[in-house]
């Protein structure tokens, strides 16, 4: 197994979060365009039969040269302090640490070996003129009006607004890909299709030019140090537990998604997906079934009553960790 890192630079405003299940969905549409419906069906069947070609993460921020890994949901019991002043200092430190929702690479590797989060001192990204933290994203208000398809004029009362996000010049995104089947990865041309997924456009209003990225690199990555064997893992994307995973929670958060069918299916009579509850990036779980991947792809009809072929991927990039 090899792990790769896809590095992306934003070229236009972004309206949809780079979540792993959404990236899978966009990938499937691009695969269908390039290789056809039969190849797409074959690709999806591999995941359904527990033979995934690859697993991938959410799009993670890379600020300057530091990747922001999702902070694991684990609770570290505080050390017992006898003196009042030590208790106050310990409380202040814990409060300050909760303000940071990510780990650096070195902090992540320490967590994977011990199961404990120990934050290091990092240089604050401060705007000296205003003495406050620089924003990673800026939102820009956009206003559009719906066009009446009969008169080709502006529809009355159909004005709406949206707020695309634009990242700073020193900010990029990375997606981690763990290849589980090298032969199939090449057969489906996954490398190039993954790149197309982001260069063509991602998420809402991509047909209007939003969600476009420049590919800065697709390289092998070996800087994450995992334990060789472990009964615990942390997910780096949206996760749908399967029965075979036999997981029990250590700490987790959830995200209920009310999605919409993509591409031409978005124009169908009922384009809305059924609500799906995911465990989010940073969720930590314990299992007796040690595998290279966890999660599942939804069954036919589970996502949409009107389109039984629609599926949702809940098999994110995972990392094993020790819990001492």
PDB file of N, CA and C in Angstrom, residues 19 30 56 88 106 125 129 133 158 161 187 211 244 262 273 276 291 310:
ATOM      1  N   UNK A  19     -15.354  17.539   1.481  1.00  0.00           N
ATOM      2  CA  UNK A  19     -15.555  16.363   2.329  1.00  0.00           C
ATOM      3  C   UNK A  19     -15.376  15.096   1.498  1.00  0.00           C
ATOM      4  N   UNK A  30     -16.755  11.979 -12.979  1.00  0.00           N
ATOM      5  CA  UNK A  30     -15.649  12.159 -13.935  1.00  0.00           C
ATOM      6  C   UNK A  30     -15.239  10.808 -14.534  1.00  0.00           C
ATOM      7  N   UNK A  56      -9.785   7.895   0.586  1.00  0.00           N
ATOM      8  CA  UNK A  56      -9.264   9.262   0.592  1.00  0.00           C
ATOM      9  C   UNK A  56      -9.833  10.067   1.748  1.00  0.00           C
ATOM     10  N   UNK A  88      -4.959  26.438  38.449  1.00  0.00           N
ATOM     11  CA  UNK A  88      -5.408  27.543  37.592  1.00  0.00           C
ATOM     12  C   UNK A  88      -4.641  27.548  36.281  1.00  0.00           C
ATOM     13  N   UNK A 106       3.956  16.725  13.380  1.00  0.00           N
ATOM     14  CA  UNK A 106       4.696  16.169  14.522  1.00  0.00           C
ATOM     15  C   UNK A 106       3.751  15.839  15.672  1.00  0.00           C
ATOM     16  N   UNK A 125      -0.228  33.397  13.675  1.00  0.00           N
ATOM     17  CA  UNK A 125      -0.299  34.095  12.390  1.00  0.00           C
ATOM     18  C   UNK A 125      -1.038  35.411  12.611  1.00  0.00           C
ATOM     19  N   UNK A 129      -0.814  45.004  11.895  1.00  0.00           N
ATOM     20  CA  UNK A 129      -1.524  46.277  11.850  1.00  0.00           C
ATOM     21  C   UNK A 129      -2.744  46.272  12.760  1.00  0.00           C
ATOM     22  N   UNK A 133      -5.510  37.658  14.692  1.00  0.00           N
ATOM     23  CA  UNK A 133      -5.179  36.551  13.811  1.00  0.00           C
ATOM     24  C   UNK A 133      -5.670  36.825  12.388  1.00  0.00           C
ATOM     25  N   UNK A 158     -37.137  36.380  -7.309  1.00  0.00           N
ATOM     26  CA  UNK A 158     -36.210  35.249  -7.328  1.00  0.00           C
ATOM     27  C   UNK A 158     -34.756  35.702  -7.154  1.00  0.00           C
ATOM     28  N   UNK A 161     -28.735  35.179  -2.714  1.00  0.00           N
ATOM     29  CA  UNK A 161     -27.325  35.505  -2.474  1.00  0.00           C
ATOM     30  C   UNK A 161     -26.568  34.262  -2.033  1.00  0.00           C
ATOM     31  N   UNK A 187      -5.705   0.847 -13.785  1.00  0.00           N
ATOM     32  CA  UNK A 187      -6.710   0.452 -14.780  1.00  0.00           C
ATOM     33  C   UNK A 187      -7.802   1.507 -14.924  1.00  0.00           C
ATOM     34  N   UNK A 211     -15.298  26.631  -7.521  1.00  0.00           N
ATOM     35  CA  UNK A 211     -14.706  25.370  -7.086  1.00  0.00           C
ATOM     36  C   UNK A 211     -13.616  24.835  -7.983  1.00  0.00           C
ATOM     37  N   UNK A 244     -19.333  -5.194   9.643  1.00  0.00           N
ATOM     38  CA  UNK A 244     -18.058  -5.917   9.695  1.00  0.00           C
ATOM     39  C   UNK A 244     -16.973  -5.157  10.458  1.00  0.00           C
ATOM     40  N   UNK A 262     -26.408  14.823  -8.101  1.00  0.00           N
ATOM     41  CA  UNK A 262     -25.532  15.649  -8.913  1.00  0.00           C
ATOM     42  C   UNK A 262     -25.796  15.563 -10.401  1.00  0.00           C
ATOM     43  N   UNK A 273     -31.613  13.981  -1.690  1.00  0.00           N
ATOM     44  CA  UNK A 273     -31.234  12.715  -1.077  1.00  0.00           C
ATOM     45  C   UNK A 273     -31.878  12.581   0.297  1.00  0.00           C
ATOM     46  N   UNK A 276     -28.452  11.518   5.738  1.00  0.00           N
ATOM     47  CA  UNK A 276     -27.483  10.487   6.118  1.00  0.00           C
ATOM     48  C   UNK A 276     -26.625  11.027   7.259  1.00  0.00           C
ATOM     49  N   UNK A 291      -8.252  -4.031   9.965  1.00  0.00           N
ATOM     50  CA  UNK A 291      -8.268  -4.032   8.504  1.00  0.00           C
ATOM     51  C   UNK A 291      -7.497  -2.822   7.977  1.00  0.00           C
ATOM     52  N   UNK A 310     -28.209   5.693  -7.030  1.00  0.00           N
ATOM     53  CA  UNK A 310     -27.401   6.687  -6.308  1.00  0.00           C
ATOM     54  C   UNK A 310     -26.820   6.059  -5.036  1.00  0.00           C
TER      55      UNK A 310
END
